PDB file of C-alpha atoms in Angstrom:
ATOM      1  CA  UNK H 181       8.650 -15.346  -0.093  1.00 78.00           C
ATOM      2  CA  UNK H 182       6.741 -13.507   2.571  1.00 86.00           C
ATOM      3  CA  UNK H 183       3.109 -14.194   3.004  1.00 91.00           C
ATOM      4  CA  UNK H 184       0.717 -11.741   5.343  1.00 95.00           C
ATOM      5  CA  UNK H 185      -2.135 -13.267   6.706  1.00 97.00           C
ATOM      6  CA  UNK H 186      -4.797 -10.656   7.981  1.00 98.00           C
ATOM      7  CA  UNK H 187      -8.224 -11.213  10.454  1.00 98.00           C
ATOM      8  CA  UNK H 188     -10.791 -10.481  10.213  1.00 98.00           C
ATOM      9  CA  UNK H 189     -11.913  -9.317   7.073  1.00 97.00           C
ATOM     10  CA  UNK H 190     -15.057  -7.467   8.585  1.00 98.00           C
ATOM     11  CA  UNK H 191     -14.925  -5.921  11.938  1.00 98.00           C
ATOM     12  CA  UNK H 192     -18.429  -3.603  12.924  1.00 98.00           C
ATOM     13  CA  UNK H 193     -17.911  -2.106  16.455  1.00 98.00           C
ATOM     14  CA  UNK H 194     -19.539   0.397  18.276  1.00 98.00           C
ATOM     15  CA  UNK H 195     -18.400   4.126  18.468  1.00 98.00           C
ATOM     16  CA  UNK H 196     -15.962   3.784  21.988  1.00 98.00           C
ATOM     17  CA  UNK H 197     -15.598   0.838  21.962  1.00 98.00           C
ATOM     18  CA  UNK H 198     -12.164  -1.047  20.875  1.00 98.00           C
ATOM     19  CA  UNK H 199     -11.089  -2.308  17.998  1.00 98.00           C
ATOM     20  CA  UNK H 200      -8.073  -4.918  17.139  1.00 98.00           C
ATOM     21  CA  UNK H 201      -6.883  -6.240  13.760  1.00 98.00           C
ATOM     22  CA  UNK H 202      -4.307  -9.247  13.799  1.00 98.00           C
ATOM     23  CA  UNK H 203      -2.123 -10.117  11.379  1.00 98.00           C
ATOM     24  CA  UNK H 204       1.054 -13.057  10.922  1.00 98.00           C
ATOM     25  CA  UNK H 205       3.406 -13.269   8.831  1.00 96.00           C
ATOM     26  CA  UNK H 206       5.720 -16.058   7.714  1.00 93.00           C
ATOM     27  CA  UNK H 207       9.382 -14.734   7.192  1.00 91.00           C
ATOM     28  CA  UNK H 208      11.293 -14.509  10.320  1.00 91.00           C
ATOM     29  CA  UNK H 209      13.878 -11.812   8.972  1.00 90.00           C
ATOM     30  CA  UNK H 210      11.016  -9.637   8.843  1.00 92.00           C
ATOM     31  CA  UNK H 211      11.733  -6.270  10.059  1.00 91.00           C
ATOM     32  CA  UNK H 212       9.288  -3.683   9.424  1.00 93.00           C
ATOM     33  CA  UNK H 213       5.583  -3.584   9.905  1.00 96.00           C
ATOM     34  CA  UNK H 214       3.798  -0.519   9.312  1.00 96.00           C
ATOM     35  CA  UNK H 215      -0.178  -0.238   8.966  1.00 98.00           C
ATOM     36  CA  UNK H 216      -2.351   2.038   6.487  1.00 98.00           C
ATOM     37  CA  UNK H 217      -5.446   3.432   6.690  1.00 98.00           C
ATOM     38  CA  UNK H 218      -7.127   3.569   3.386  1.00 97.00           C
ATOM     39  CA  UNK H 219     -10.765   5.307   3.038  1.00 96.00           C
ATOM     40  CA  UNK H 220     -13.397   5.285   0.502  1.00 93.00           C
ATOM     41  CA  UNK H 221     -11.898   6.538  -2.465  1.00 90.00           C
ATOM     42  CA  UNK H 222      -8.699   7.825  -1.093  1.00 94.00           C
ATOM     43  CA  UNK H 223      -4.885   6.782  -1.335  1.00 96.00           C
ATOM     44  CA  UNK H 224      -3.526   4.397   1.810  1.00 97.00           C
ATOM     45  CA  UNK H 225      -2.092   6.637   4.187  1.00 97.00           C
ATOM     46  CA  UNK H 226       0.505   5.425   6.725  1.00 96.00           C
ATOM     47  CA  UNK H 227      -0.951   5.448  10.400  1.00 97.00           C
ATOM     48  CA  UNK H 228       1.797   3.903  12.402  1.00 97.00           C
ATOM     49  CA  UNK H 229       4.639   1.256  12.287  1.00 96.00           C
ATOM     50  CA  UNK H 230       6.928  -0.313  14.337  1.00 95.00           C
ATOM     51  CA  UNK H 231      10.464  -2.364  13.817  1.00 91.00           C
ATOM     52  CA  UNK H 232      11.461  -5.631  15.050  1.00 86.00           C
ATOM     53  CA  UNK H 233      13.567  -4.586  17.345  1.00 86.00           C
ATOM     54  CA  UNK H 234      10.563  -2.730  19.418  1.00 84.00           C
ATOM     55  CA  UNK H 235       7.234  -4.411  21.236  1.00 91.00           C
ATOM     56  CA  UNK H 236       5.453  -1.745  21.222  1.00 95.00           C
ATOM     57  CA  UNK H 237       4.280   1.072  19.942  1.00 94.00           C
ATOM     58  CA  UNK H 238       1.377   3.765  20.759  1.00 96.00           C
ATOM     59  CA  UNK H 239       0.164   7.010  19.170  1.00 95.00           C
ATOM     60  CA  UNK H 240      -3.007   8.862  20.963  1.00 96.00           C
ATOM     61  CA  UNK H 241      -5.488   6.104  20.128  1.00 97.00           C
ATOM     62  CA  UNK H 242      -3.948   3.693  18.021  1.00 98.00           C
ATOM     63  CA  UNK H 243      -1.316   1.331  19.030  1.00 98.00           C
ATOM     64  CA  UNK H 244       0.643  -1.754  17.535  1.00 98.00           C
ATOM     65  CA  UNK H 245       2.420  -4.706  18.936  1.00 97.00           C
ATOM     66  CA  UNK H 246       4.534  -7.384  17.971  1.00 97.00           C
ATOM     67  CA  UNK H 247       5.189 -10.932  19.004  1.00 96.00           C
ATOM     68  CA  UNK H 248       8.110 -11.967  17.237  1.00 94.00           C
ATOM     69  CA  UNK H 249       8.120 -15.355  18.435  1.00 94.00           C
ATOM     70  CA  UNK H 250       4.743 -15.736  17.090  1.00 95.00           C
ATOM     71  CA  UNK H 251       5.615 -14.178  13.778  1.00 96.00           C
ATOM     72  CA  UNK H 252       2.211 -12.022  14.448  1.00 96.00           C
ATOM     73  CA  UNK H 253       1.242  -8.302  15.208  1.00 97.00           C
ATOM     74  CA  UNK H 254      -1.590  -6.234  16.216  1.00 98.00           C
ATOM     75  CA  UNK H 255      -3.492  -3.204  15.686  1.00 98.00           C
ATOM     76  CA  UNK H 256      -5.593  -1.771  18.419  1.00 98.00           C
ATOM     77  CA  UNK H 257      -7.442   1.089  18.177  1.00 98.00           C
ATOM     78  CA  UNK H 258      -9.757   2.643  21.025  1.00 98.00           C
ATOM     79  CA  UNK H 259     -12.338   5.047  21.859  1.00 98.00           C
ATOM     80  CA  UNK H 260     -13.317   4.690  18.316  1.00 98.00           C
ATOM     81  CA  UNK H 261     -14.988   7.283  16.074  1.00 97.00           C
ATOM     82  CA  UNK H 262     -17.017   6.817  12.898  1.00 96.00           C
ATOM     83  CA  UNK H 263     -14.260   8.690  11.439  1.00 97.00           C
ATOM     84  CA  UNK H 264     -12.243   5.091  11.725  1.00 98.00           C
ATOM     85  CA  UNK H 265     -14.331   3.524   9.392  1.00 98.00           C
ATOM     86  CA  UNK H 266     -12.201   2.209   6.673  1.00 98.00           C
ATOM     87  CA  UNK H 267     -10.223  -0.345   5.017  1.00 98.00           C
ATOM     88  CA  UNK H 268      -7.222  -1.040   6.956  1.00 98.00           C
ATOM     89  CA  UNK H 269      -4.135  -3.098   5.898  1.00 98.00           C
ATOM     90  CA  UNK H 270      -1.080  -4.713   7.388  1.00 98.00           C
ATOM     91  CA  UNK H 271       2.100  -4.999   6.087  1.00 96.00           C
ATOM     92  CA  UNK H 272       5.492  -6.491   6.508  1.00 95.00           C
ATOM     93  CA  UNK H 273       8.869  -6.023   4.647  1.00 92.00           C
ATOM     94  CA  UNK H 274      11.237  -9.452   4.581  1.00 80.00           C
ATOM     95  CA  UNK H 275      14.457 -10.329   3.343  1.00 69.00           C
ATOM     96  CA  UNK H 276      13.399 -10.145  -0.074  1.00 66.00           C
ATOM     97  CA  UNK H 277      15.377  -8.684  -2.942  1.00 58.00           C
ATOM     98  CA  UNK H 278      14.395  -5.012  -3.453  1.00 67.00           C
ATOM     99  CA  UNK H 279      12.762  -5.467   0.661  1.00 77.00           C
ATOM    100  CA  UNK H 280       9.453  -4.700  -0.702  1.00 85.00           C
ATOM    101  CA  UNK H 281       6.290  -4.913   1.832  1.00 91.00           C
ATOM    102  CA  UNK H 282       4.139  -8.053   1.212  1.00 92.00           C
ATOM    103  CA  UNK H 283       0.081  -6.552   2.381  1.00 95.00           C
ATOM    104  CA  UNK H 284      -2.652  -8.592   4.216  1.00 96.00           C
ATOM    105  CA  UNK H 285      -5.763  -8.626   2.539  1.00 96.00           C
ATOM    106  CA  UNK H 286      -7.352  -5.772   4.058  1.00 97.00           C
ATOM    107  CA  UNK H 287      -9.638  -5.489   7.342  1.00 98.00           C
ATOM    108  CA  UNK H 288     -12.823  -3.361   6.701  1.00 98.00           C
ATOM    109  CA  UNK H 289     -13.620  -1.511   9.914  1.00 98.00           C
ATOM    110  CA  UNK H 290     -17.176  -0.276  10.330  1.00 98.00           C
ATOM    111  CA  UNK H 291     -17.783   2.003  13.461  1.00 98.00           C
ATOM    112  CA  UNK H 292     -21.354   2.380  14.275  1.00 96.00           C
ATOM    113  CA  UNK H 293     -22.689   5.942  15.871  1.00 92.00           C
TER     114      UNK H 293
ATOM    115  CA  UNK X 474       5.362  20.431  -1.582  1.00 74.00           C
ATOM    116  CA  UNK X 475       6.439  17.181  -1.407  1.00 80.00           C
ATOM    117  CA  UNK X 476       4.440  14.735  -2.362  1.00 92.00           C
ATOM    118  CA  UNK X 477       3.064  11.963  -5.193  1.00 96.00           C
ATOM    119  CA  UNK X 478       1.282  13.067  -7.628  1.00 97.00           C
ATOM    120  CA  UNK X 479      -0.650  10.550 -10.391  1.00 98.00           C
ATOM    121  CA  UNK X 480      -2.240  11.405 -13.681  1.00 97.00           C
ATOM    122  CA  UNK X 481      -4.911  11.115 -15.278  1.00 97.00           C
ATOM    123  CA  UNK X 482      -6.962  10.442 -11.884  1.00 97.00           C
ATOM    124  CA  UNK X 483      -9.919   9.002 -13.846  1.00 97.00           C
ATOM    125  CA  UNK X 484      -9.765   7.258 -17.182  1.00 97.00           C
ATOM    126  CA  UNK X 485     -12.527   5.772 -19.374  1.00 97.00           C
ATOM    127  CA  UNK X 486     -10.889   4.008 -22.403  1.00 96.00           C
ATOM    128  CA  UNK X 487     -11.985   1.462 -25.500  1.00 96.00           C
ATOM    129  CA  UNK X 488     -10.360  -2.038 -25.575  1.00 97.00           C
ATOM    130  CA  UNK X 489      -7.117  -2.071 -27.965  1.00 96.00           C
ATOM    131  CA  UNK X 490      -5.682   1.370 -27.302  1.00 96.00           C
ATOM    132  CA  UNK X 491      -2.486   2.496 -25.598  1.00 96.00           C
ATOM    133  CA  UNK X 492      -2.161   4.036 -22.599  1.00 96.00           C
ATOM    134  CA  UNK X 493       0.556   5.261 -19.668  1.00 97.00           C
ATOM    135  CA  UNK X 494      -0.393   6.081 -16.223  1.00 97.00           C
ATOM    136  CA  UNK X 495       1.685   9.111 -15.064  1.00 98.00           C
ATOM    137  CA  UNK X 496       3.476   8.899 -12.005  1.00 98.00           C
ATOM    138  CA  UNK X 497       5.864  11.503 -10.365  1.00 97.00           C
ATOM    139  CA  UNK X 498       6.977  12.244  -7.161  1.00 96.00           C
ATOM    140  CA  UNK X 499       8.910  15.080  -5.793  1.00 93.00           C
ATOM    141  CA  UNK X 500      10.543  13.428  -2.324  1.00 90.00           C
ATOM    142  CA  UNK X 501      13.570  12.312  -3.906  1.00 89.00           C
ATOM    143  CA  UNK X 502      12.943   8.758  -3.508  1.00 92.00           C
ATOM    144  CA  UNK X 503      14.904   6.038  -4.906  1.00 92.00           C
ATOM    145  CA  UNK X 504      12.417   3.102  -4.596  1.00 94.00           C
ATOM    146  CA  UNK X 505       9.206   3.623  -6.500  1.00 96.00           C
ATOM    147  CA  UNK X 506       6.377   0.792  -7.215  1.00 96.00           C
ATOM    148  CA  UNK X 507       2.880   0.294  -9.087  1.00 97.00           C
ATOM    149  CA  UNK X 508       0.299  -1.432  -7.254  1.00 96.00           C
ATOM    150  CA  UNK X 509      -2.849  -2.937  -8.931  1.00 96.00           C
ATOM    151  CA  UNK X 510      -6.135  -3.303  -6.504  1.00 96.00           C
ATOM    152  CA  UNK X 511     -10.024  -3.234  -7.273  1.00 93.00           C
ATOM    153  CA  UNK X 512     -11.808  -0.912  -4.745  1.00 86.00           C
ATOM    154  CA  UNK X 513     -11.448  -1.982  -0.925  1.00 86.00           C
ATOM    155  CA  UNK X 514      -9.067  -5.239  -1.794  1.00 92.00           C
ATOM    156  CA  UNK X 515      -6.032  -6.569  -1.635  1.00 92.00           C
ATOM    157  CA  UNK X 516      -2.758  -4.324  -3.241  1.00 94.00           C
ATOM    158  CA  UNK X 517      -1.407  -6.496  -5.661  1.00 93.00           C
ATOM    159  CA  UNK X 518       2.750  -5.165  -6.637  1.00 93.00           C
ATOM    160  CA  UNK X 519       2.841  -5.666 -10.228  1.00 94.00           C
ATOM    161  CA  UNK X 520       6.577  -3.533 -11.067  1.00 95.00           C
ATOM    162  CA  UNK X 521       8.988  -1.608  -8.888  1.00 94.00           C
ATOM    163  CA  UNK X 522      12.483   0.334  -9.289  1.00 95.00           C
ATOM    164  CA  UNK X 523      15.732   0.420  -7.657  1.00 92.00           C
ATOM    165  CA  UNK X 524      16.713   4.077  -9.157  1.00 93.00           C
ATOM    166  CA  UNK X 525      17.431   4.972 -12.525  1.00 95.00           C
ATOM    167  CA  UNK X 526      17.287   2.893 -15.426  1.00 94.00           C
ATOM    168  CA  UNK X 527      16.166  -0.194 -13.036  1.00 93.00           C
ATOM    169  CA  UNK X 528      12.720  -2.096 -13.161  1.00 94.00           C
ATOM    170  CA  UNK X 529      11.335  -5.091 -11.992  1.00 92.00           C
ATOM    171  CA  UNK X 530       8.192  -7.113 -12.332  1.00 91.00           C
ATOM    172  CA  UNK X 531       6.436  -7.926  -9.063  1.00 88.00           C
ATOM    173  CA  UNK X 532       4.666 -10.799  -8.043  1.00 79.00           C
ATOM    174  CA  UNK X 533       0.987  -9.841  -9.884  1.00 78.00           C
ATOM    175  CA  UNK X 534       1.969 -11.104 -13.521  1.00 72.00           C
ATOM    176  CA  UNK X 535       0.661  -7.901 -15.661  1.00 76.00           C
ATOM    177  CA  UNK X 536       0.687  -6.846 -19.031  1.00 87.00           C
ATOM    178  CA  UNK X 537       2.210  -3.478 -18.523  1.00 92.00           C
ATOM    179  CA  UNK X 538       5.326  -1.921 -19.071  1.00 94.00           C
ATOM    180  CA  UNK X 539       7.337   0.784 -17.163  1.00 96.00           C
ATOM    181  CA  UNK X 540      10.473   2.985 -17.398  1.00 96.00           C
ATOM    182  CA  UNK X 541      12.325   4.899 -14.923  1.00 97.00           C
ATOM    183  CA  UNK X 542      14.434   7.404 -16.744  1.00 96.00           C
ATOM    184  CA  UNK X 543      14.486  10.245 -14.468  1.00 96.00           C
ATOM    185  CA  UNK X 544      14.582   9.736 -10.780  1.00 95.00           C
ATOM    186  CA  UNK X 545      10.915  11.306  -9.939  1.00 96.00           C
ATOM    187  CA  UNK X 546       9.213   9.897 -12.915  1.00 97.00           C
ATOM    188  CA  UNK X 547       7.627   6.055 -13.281  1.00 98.00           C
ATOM    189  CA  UNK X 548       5.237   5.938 -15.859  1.00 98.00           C
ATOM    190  CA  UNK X 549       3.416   2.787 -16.771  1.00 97.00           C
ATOM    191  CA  UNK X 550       2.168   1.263 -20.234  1.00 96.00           C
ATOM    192  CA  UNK X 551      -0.563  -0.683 -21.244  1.00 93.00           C
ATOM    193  CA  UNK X 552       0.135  -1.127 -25.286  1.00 92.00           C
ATOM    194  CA  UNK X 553      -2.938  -3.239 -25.866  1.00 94.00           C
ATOM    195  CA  UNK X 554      -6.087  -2.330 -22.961  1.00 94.00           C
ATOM    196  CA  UNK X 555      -8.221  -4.865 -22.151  1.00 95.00           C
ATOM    197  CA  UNK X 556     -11.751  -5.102 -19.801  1.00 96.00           C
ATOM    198  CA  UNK X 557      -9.929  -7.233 -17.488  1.00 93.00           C
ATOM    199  CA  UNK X 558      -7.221  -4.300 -16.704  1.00 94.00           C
ATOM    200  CA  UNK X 559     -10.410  -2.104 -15.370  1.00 96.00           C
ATOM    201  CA  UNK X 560      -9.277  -1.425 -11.679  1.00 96.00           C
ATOM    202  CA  UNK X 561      -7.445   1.113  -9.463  1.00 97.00           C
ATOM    203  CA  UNK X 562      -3.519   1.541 -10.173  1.00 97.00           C
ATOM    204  CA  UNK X 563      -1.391   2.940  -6.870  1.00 97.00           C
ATOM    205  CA  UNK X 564       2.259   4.529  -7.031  1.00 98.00           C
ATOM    206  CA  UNK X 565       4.232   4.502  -4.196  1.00 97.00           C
ATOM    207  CA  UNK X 566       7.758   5.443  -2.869  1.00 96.00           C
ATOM    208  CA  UNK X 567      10.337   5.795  -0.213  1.00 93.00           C
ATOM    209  CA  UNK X 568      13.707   6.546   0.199  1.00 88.00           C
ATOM    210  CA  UNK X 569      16.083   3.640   0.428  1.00 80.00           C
ATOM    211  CA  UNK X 570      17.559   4.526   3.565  1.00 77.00           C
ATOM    212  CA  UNK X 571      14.350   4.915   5.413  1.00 79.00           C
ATOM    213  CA  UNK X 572      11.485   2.408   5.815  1.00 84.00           C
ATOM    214  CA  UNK X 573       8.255   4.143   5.189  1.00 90.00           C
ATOM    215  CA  UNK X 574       6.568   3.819   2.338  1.00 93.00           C
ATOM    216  CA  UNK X 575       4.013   6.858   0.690  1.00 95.00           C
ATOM    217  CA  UNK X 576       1.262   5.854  -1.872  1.00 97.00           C
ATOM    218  CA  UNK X 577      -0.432   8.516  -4.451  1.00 97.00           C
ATOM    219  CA  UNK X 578      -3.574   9.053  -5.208  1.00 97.00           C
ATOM    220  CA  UNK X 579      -4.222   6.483  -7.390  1.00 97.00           C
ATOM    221  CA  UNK X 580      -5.491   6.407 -11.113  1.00 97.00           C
ATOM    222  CA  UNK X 581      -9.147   4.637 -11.540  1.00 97.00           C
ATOM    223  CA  UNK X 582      -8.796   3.202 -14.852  1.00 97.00           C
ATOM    224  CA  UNK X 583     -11.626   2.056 -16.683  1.00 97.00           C
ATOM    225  CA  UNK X 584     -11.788  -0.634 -19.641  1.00 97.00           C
ATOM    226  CA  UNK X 585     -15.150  -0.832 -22.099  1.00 96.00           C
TER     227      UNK X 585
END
């Protein structure tokens, strides 16, 4: 089956600067790779995804790209705001039966004032 | 409006009784799954559904149960709980035809 590796597990930055979480995955028929944002105490919410058919993909700060090649993809996130402190976790969806998404462990993002 | 919804939110319970975790959601999804993860970790999928009158186990081995009777409904069973199922339980859906995936709020149970 799929397996989603996800670094690093801690990431502290300072507020503006940049932030990138990496992630690979092992099933080539992968197709679908979105990212959630989960806060303390709060429900994952869905911040952005992109398909295999697309590089590249950018809303206002937050952007994600994908190497297929590579079998990895990327979450950058700049100017950032303490407000982007929180867990954040990768995801892709194979060729499994029932195409369910297989999550990396988690990146905890800490964004210093 | 549209959305998951999860009940109880917060539950403290003795070892040995029975409970179900309510899960509905309003979207008109097909695809609906339980995730198991203590605070901050990994999601582990422990069952899903195709639709109606379909369920699965998922790769966490668990001692629950679950049904899917009605399309927005997918409540889950513990007959017998135990310390070791204290942790945070996550519903989720989507609609076959379209990729993303929506998670509720979550129920925090607690074991003693």
């Amino acid at each position: 089956g799929e397996n989603v590796e996800q670094h690093p597990s801690t990431l502290s930055v300072q507020e503006g600067d940049s932030a990138v979480i990496k992630c690979t995955y092992s099933d080539s028929a992968s197709n679908y790779f979105p990212w959630y944002k989960q806060e303390l105490g709060k429900r994952p919410q869905l911040i952005i995804d992109i398909r295999s058919n697309v590089g590249e993909k950018k809303d206002q700060r937050i952007a994600v790209t994908l190497n297929k090649t590579a079998k990895h993809f990327s979450l950058h996130i700049t100017e950032t705001q303490p407000e982007d402190s929180a867990v954040y976790f990768c995801a892709a969806r194979g060729a499994n039966a029932g195409n369910m998404l297989t999550f990396g462990g988690g990146t905890r993002l800490m964004v210093k004032p | 409006e549209a959305d998951i919804y999860q009940t109880p939110r917060y539950l403290v319970i003795g070892t040995g009784k029975k409970i179900t975790l309510e899960c509905s959601q309003t979207m008109g999804h097909d695809k609906m799954y339980w995730y198991q993860q203590d605070p901050g970790m990994e999601l582990h999928l422990i069952h899903y559904s195709y639709g109606v009158n379909s369920t699965e186990k998922g790769d966490l081995s668990s001692e629950s149960t679950v049904s899917r009777i009605r399309t927005e409904h997918f409540p889950l069973t513990l007959e017998s709980a135990r310390p070791s199922h204290t942790s945070q339980y996550l519903c989720a859906s989507r609609r076959d035809s379209l990729y993303e995936q929506y998670f509720g709020p979550g129920t925090r149970l607690t074991v003693t």
